[in-house]
Coordinates of C-alpha atoms and ligand atoms in Angstrom, one line a residue:
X107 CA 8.7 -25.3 -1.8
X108 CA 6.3 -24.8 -5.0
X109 CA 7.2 -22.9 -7.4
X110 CA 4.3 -20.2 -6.5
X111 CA 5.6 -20.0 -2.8
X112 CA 9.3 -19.3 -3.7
X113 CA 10.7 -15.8 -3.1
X114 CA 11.1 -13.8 -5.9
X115 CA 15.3 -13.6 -5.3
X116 CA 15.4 -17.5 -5.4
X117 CA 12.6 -17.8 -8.1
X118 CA 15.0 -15.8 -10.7
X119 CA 18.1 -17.9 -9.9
X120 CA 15.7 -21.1 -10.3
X121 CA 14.4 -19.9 -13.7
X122 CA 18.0 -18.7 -15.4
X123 CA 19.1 -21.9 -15.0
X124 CA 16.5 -23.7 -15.5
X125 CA 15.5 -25.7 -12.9
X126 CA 12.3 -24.5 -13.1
X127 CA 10.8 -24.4 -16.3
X128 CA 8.8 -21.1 -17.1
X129 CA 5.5 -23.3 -17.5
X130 CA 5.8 -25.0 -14.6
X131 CA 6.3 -21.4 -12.7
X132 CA 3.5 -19.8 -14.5
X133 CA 1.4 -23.0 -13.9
X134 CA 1.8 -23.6 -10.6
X135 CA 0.3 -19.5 -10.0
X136 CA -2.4 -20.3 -12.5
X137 CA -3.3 -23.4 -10.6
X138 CA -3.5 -21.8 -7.3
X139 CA -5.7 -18.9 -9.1
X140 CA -7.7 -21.1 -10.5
X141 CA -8.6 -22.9 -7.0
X142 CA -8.8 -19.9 -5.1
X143 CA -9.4 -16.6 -7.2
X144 CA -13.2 -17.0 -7.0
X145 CA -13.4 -17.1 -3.1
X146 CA -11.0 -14.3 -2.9
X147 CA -11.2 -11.8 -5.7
X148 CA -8.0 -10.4 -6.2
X149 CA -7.6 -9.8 -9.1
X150 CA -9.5 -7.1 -11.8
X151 CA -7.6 -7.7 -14.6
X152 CA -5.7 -10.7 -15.3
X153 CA -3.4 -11.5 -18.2
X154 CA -3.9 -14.8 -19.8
X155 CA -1.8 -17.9 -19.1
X156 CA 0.1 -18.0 -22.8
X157 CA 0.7 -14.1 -22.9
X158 CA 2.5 -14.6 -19.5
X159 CA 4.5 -17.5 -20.2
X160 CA 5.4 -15.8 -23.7
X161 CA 6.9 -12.8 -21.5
X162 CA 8.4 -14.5 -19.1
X163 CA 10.1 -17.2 -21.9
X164 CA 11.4 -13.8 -22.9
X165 CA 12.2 -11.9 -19.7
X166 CA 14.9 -14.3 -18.4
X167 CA 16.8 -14.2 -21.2
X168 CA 18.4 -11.0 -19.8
X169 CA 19.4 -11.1 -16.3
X170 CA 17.2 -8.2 -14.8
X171 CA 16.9 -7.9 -11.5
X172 CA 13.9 -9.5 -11.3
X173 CA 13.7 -11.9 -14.6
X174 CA 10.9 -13.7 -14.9
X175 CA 9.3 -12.9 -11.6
X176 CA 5.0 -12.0 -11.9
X177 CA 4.3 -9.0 -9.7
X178 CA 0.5 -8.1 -9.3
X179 CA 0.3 -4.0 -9.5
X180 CA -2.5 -2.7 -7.7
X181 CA -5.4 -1.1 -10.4
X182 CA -4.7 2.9 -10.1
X183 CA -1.1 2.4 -11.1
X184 CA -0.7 2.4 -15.6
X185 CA 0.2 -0.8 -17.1
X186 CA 0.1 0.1 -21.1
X187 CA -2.2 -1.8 -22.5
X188 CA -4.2 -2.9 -19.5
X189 CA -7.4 -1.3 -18.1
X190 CA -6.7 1.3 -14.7
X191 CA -10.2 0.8 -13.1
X192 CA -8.9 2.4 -9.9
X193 CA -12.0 0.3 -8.5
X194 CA -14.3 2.4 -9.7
X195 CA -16.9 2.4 -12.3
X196 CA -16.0 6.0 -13.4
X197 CA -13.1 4.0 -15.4
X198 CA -14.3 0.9 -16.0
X199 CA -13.7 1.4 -19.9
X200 CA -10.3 3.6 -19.5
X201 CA -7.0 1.8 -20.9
X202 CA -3.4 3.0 -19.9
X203 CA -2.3 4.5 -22.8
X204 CA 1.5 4.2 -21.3
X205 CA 3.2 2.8 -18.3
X206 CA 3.8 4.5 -14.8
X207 CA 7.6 5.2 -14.3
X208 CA 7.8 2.8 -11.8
X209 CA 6.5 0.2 -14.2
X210 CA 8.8 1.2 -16.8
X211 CA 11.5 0.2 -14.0
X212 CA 10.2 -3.2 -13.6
X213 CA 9.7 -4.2 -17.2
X214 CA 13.3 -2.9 -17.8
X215 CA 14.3 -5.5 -14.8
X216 CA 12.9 -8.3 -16.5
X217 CA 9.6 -8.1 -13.9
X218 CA 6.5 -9.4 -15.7
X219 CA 3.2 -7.5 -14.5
X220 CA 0.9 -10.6 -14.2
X221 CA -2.6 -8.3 -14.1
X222 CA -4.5 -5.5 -12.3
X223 CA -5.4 -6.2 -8.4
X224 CA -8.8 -5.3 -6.7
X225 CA -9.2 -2.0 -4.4
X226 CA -11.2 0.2 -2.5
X227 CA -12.5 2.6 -5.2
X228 CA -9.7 5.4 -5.8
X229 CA -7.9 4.0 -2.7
X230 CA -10.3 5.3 -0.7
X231 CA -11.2 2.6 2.1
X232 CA -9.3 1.0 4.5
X233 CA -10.9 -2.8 4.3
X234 CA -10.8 -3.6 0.3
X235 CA -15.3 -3.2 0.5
X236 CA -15.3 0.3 -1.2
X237 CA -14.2 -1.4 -4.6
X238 CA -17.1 -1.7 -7.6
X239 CA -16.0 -4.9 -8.8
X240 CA -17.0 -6.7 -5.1
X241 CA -14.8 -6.9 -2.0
X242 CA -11.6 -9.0 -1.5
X243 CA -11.2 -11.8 1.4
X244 CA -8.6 -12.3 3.7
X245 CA -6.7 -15.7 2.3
X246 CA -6.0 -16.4 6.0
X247 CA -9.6 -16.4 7.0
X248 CA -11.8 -15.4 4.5
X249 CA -14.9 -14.0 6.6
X250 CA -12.6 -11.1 7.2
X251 CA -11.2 -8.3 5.2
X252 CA -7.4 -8.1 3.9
X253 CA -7.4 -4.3 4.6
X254 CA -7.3 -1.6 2.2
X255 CA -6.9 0.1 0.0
X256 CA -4.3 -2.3 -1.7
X257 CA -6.8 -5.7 -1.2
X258 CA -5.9 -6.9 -4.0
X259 CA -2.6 -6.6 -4.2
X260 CA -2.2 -8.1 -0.4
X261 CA -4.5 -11.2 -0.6
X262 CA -3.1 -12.2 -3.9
X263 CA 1.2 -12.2 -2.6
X264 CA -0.8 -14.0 0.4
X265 CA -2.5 -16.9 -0.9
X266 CA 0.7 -17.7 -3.7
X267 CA -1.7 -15.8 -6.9
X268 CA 1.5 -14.1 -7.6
X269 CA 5.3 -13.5 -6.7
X270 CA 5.5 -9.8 -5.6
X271 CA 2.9 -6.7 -5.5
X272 CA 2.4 -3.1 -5.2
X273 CA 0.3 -0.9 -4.1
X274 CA -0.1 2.3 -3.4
X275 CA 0.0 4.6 0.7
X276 CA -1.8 7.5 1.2
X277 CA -2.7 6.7 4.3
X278 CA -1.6 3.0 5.1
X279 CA -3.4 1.0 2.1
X280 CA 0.3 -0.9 1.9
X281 CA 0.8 -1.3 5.6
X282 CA -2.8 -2.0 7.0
X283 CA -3.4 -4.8 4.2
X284 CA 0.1 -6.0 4.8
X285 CA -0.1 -6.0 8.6
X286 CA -3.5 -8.2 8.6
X287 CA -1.9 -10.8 5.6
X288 CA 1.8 -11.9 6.9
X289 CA 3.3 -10.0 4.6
X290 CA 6.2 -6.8 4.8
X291 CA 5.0 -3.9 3.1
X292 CA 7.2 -0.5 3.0
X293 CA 5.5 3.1 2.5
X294 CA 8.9 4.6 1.5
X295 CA 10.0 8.3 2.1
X296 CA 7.9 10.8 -0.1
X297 CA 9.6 11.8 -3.2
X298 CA 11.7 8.4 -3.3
X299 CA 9.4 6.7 -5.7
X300 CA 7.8 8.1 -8.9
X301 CA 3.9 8.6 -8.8
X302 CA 4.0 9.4 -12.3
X303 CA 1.2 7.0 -14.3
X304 CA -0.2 6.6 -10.3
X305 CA -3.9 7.8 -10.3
X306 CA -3.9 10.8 -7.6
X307 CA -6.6 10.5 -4.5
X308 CA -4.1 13.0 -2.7
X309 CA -0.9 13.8 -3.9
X310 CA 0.6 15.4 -1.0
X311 CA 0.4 12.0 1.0
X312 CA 1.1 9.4 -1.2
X313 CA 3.3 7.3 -2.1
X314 CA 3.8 3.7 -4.8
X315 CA 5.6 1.1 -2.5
X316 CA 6.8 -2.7 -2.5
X317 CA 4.8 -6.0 -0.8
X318 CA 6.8 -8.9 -0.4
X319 CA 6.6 -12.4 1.8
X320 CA 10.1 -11.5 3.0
X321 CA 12.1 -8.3 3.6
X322 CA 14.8 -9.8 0.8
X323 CA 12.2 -9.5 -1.8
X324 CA 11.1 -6.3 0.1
X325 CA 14.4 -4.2 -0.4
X326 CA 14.6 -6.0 -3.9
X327 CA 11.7 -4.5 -5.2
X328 CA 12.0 -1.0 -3.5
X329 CA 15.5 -0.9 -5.1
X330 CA 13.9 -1.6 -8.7
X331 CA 11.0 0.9 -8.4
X332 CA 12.9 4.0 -6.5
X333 CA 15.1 6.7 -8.1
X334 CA 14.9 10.2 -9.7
X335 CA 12.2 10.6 -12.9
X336 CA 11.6 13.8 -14.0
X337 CA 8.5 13.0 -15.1
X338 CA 7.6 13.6 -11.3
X339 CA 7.8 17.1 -9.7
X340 CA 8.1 15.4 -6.3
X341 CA 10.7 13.8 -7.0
X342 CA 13.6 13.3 -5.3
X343 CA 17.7 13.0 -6.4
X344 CA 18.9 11.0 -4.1
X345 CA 18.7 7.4 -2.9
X346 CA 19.1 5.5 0.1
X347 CA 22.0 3.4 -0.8
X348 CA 22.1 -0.3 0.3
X349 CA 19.3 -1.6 0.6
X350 CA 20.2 -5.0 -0.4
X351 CA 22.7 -5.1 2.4
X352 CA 20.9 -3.9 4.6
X353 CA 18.9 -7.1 4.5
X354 CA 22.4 -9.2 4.8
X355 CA 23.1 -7.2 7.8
X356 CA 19.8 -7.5 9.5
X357 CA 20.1 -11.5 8.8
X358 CA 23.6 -12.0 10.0
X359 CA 24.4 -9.1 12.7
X360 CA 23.1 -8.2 16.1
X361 CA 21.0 -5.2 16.7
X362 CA 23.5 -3.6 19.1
X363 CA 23.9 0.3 18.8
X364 CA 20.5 1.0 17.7
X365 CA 18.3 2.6 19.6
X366 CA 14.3 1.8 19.2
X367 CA 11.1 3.9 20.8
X368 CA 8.6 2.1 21.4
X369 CA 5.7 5.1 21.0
X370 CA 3.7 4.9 24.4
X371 CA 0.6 6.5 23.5
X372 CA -0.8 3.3 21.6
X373 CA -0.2 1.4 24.8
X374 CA -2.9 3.3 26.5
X375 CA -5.3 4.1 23.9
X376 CA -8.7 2.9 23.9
X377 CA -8.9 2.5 19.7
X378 CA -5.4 -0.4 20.4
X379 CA -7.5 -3.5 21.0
X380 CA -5.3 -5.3 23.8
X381 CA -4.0 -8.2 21.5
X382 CA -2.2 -5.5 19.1
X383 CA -0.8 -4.3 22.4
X384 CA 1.0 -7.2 23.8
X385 CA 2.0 -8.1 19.8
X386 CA 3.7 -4.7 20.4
X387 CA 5.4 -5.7 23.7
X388 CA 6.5 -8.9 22.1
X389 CA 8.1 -6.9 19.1
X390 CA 9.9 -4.7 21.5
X391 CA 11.4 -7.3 23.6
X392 CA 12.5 -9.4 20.2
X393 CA 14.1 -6.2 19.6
X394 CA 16.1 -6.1 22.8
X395 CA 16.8 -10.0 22.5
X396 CA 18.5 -8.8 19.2
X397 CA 20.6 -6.7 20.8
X398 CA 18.7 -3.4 20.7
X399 CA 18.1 -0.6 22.8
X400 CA 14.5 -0.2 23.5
X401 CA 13.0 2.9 25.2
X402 CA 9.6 3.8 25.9
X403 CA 8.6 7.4 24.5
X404 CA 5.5 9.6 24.4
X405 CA 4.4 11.7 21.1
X406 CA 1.8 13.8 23.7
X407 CA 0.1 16.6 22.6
X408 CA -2.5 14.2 21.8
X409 CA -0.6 13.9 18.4
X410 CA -2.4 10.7 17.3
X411 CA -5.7 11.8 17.9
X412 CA -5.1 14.7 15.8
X413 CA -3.4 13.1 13.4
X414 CA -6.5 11.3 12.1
X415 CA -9.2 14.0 11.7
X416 CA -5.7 16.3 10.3
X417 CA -5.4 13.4 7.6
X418 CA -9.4 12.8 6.4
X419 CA -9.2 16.9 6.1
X420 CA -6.3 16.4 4.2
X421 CA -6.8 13.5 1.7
X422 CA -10.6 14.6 1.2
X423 CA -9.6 18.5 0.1
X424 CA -6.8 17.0 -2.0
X425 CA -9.2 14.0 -3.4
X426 CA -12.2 16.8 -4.3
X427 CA -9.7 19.1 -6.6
X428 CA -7.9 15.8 -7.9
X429 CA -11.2 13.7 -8.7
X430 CA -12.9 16.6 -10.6
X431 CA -11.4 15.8 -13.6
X432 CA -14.1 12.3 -14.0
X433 CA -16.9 14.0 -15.9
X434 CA -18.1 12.0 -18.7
X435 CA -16.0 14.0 -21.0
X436 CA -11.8 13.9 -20.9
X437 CA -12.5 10.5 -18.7
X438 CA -15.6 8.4 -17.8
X439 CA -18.0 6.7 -19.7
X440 CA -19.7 9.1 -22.1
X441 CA -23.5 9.2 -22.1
X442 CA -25.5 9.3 -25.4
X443 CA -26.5 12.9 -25.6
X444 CA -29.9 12.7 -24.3
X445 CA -31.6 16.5 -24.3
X446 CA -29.7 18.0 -21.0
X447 CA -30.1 22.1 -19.7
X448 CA -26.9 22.6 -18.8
X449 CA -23.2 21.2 -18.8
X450 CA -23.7 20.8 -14.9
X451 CA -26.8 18.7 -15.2
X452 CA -24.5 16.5 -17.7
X453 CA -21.6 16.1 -15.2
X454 CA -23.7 15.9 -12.3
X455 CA -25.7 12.6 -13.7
X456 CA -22.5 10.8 -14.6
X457 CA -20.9 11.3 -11.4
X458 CA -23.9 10.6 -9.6
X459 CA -24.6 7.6 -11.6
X460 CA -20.7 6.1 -11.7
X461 CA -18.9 7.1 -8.3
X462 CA -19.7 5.0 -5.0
X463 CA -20.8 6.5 -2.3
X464 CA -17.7 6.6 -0.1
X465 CA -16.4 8.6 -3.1
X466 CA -19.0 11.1 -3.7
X467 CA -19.3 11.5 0.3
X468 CA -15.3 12.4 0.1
X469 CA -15.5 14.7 -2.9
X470 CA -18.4 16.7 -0.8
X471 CA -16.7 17.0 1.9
X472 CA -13.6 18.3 0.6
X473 CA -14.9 21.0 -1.4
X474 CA -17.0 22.1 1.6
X475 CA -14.1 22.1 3.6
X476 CA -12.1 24.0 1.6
X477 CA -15.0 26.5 0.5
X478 CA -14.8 30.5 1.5
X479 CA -15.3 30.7 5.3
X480 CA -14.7 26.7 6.2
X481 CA -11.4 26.8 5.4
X482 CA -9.8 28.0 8.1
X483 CA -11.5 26.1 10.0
X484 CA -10.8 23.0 8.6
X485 CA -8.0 22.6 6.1
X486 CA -5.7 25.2 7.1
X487 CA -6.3 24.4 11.0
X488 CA -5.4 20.7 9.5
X489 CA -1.8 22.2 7.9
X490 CA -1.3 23.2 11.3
X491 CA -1.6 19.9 12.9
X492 CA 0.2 17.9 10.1
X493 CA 3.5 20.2 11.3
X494 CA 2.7 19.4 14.9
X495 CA 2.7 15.7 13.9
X496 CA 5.9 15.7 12.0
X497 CA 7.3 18.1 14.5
X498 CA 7.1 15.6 16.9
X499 CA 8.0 12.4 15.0
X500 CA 11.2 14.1 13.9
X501 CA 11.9 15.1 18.3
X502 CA 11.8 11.7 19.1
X503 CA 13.5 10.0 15.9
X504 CA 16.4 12.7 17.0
X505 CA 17.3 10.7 20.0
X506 CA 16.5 7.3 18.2
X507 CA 16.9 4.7 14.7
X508 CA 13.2 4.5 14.5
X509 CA 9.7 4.3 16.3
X510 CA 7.6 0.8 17.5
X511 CA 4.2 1.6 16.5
X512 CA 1.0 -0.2 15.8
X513 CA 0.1 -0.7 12.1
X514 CA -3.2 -2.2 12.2
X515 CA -4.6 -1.5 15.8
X516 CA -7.3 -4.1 15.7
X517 CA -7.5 -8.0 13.8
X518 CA -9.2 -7.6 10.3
X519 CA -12.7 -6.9 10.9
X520 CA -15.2 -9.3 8.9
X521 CA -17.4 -8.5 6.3
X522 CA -19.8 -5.9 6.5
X523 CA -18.9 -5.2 10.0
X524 CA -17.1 -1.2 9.6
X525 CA -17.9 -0.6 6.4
X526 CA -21.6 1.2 6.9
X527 CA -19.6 3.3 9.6
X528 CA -17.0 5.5 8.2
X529 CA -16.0 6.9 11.6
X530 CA -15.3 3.1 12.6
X531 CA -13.8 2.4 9.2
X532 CA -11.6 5.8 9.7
X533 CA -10.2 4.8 13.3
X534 CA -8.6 1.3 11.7
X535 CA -6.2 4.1 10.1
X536 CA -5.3 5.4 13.7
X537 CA -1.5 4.5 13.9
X538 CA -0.7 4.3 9.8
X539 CA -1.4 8.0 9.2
X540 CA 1.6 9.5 11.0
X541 CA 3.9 8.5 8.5
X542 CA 2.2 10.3 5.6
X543 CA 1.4 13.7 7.0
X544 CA 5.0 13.7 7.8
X545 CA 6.4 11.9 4.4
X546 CA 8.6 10.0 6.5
X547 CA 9.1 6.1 5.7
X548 CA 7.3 3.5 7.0
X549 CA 7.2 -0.7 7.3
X550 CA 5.3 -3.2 8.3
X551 CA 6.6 -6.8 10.1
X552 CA 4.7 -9.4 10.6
X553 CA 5.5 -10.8 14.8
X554 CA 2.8 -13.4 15.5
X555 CA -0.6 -15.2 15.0
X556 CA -3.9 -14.0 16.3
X557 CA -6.5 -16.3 15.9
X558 CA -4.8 -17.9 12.7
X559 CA -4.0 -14.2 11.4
X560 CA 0.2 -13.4 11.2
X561 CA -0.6 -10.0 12.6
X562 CA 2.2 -6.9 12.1
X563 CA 3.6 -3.7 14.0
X564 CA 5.0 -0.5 12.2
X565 CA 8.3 0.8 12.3
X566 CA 8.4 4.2 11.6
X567 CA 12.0 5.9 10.6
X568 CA 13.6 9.2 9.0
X569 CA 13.5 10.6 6.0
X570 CA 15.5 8.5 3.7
X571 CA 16.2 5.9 6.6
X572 CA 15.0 3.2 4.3
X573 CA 18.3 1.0 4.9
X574 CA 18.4 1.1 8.6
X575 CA 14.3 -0.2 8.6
X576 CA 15.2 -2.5 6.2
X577 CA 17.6 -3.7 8.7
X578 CA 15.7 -4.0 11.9
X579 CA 13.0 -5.6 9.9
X580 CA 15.4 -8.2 8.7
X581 CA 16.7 -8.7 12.5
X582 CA 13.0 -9.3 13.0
X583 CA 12.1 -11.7 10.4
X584 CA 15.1 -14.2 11.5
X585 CA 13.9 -13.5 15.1
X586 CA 10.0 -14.7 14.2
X587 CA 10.8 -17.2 11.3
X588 CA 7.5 -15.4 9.3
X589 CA 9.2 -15.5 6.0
X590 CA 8.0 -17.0 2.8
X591 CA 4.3 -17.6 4.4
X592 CA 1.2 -18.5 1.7
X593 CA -2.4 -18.8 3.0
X594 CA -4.2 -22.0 2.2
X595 CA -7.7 -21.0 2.4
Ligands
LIG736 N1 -7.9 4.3 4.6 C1 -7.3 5.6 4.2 C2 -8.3 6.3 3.3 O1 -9.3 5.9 3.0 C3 -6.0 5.3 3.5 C4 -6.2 4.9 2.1 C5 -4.9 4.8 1.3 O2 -3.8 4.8 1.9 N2 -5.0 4.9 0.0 O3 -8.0 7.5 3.0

């Protein structure tokens, strides 16, 4: 294995003693960025080749949990020091002037943040297009999309541009970029990670989670990232404990005891192209092959076709109060004072000027939704449905460890082909939603190729249930041998 396809747990052992020289590591990433960085356009930002190997010289000589490994972090999360684009014009000239929580945490394992990755502008997109600094291609077949809204972060751990990545779920952007890239990507429980130094789109929804090739590097960096900070009035005191061994477990042990639903409504529904259906069937029966109980379930109550329109209400009321703040004066590029009537005139030519469409579309829609008379009808009617949703999650994770679910319900679509249709673009979200309006935690697995593309299914678990996903994921990733993959585009 090169040095830019090891795992990150192997990669730190390698470098503290030595056997792979911190050049070599941060040359052989470099290399492959070099080759492959203009086709792909992963990254924003990127920190130079010296600054890195000067950090990293400096990073294994402690032995943090993750010494010396380069993690891309996806561009609405604050990197001191670094721009925090979010994708969008609106912030093209804004510098972090500190670091999220969650990056304090990595820096303070000896993780080194190797630059800023590409994605859909404030997170809002589900294919990577959305972004203003041009869209991201899938590393495993580069007409199509990596998914969104962590592009960047996906394609990059994909094609070997760097070691580990997060991103950021509101509504899937880990999972649906994840599921179309080979890769394991966990949305964890709300209030397990801090979103402090995270750029909001809608608070209520999201959450800062791990990417990894394999589910040891998975549980490795959701261990480094999740725990109390009181910078964070969502956060939450306790923490899933053993996730590490969770992995061993799922490696070395059977399945047996644990009970899986596989969630029957995607079977039937006409948004589930038919090849994510029989990747679901094949993930169930691996399931039972590992020793597992599988039993079919519905949701009903047409649930998931609630749950979508419920989570666009959602996320745009929440994204209209929490964008408002871009207005050419506390952020966003100031405009020389040309004569202007009013304040309003000046706000409204810098947002009309510097947010993207899909933005300003969202922020319109939000505030009409939640206007005098509309809101009723819309956002409170959507409150309504995100309890029915987590209402019935929780029944059927009573009787069971966790639920089989799509993540992405259809193969990567290519270029150009949703993005002028935001009702097409929406419906790739179908199955990744669920686990945000309820705050429950989520992963993604990667279970087999369609045409050339290691495609994933969801499994969806309790609040705090971290561990035990960890675990069947693990079971899973011995069962399909997709560990460790890297794209060669
Ligand atoms: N595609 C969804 C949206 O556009 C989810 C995005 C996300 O999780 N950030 O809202």
């Amino acid at each position: 294995m090169k040095p830019y396809e090891l795992p990150a747990w192997r990669l730190r052992e390698e470098l503290a003693k030595g056997n792979i020289g911190v050049d070599e590591y941060v040359g052989s990433i470099f290399d492959r960025i070099e080759r492959l960085e203009k086709a792909l356009n992963t990254y924003i930002t990127l920190r130079s080749r010296e600054e890195l190997e000067t950090d990293v010289r400096e990073a294994i000589r402690n032995d943090g949990k993750l010494a010396g490994v380069l993690v891309a972090v996806k561009d609405n999360i604050h990197v001191e020091d670094l721009p925090v684009t979010c994708g969008s014009r609106m912030l093209s000239n804004y510098i972090a002037p500190y670091n999220a929580t969650v990056v304090e945490r990595l820096v303070a394992e000896g993780a080194v943040v190797i630059g800023k990755t590409n994605m859909d502008e404030f997170a809002m997109g589900s294919t990577g297009e959305t972004s203003a600094y041009g869209a991201t291609r899938n590393p495993w077949d580069t007409d199509r999309v990596p998914g969104g809204s962590s592009s960047g972060s996906a394609a990059a751990l994909a094609a070997g541009l760097a070691t580990l990545a997060l991103g950021s779920d509101t509504g899937g952007s880990i999972r649906l970029p994840a599921s179309w890239t080979g890769l394991y990507g966990l949305k964890p429980s709300y209030g397990l990670v801090s979103r402090f130094g995270l750029v909001a789109y809608a608070d209520s929804l999201e959450q800062i989670g791990p990417m990894a090739r394999n589910t040891r590097d998975l549980a490795l960096l959701l261990d480094v990232i999740a725990g109390f900070d009181p910078h964070d009035a969502t956060s939450i005191r306790e923490k899933p404990r053993g996730l590490l061994e969770a992995i061993e477990k799922g490696y070395s042990e059977e399945l047996r005891g644990h009970r899986i639903v596989l969630v029957k409504d995607f079977l039937s529904h006409p948004g589930v192209d038919k090849a994510v259906k029989s990747i679901l069937t094949e993930a169930a029966s691996l399931l039972e092959r590992l020793g597992a109980e599988v039993v079919e379930a519905e949701l009903g109550n047409k649930v998931v076709d609630y749950a979508l329109p419920a989570y666009y209400v959602i996320a745009m009321a929440e994204a209209s109060s929490n964008l408002a703040r871009y207005d050419g004066v506390r952020y966003g590029p100031k405009e020389p004072p040309r004569p202007w009537e009013s304040w309003n005139e000046y706000y409204s030519r810098i947002r009309a000027k510097y947010f993207g469409t899909e933005v300003k579309m969202r922020i319109m829609l939000g505030s009409w939704m939640l206007s005098a008379g509309y809101r009723d009808q819309y956002y409170i009617r959507a409150l309504k449905l995100r309890r029915l949703v987590r209402d019935q999650l929780l029944s059927l994770l009573k009787e069971s460890d966790a639920l089989l679910l799509p993540s992405a319900v259809t193969l990567p679509p290519r270029l150009g082909e949703v993005i002028d249709d935001p009702e097409k673009m929406y419906a790739l979200d179908l199955a990744n939603v669920l686990a945000n309006l309820a705050g429950l935690p989520a992963i993604t697995v990667p279970i087999s190729r369609v045409a050339g593309i290691p495609m994933g299914v969801q499994l969806l678990g309790n609040y705090l249930s971290e561990p035990r996903l960890l675990r069947i994921a693990a079971a899973l990733e011995s069962a399909t041998g997709l560990r460790d993959l890297v794209a060669e585009p």
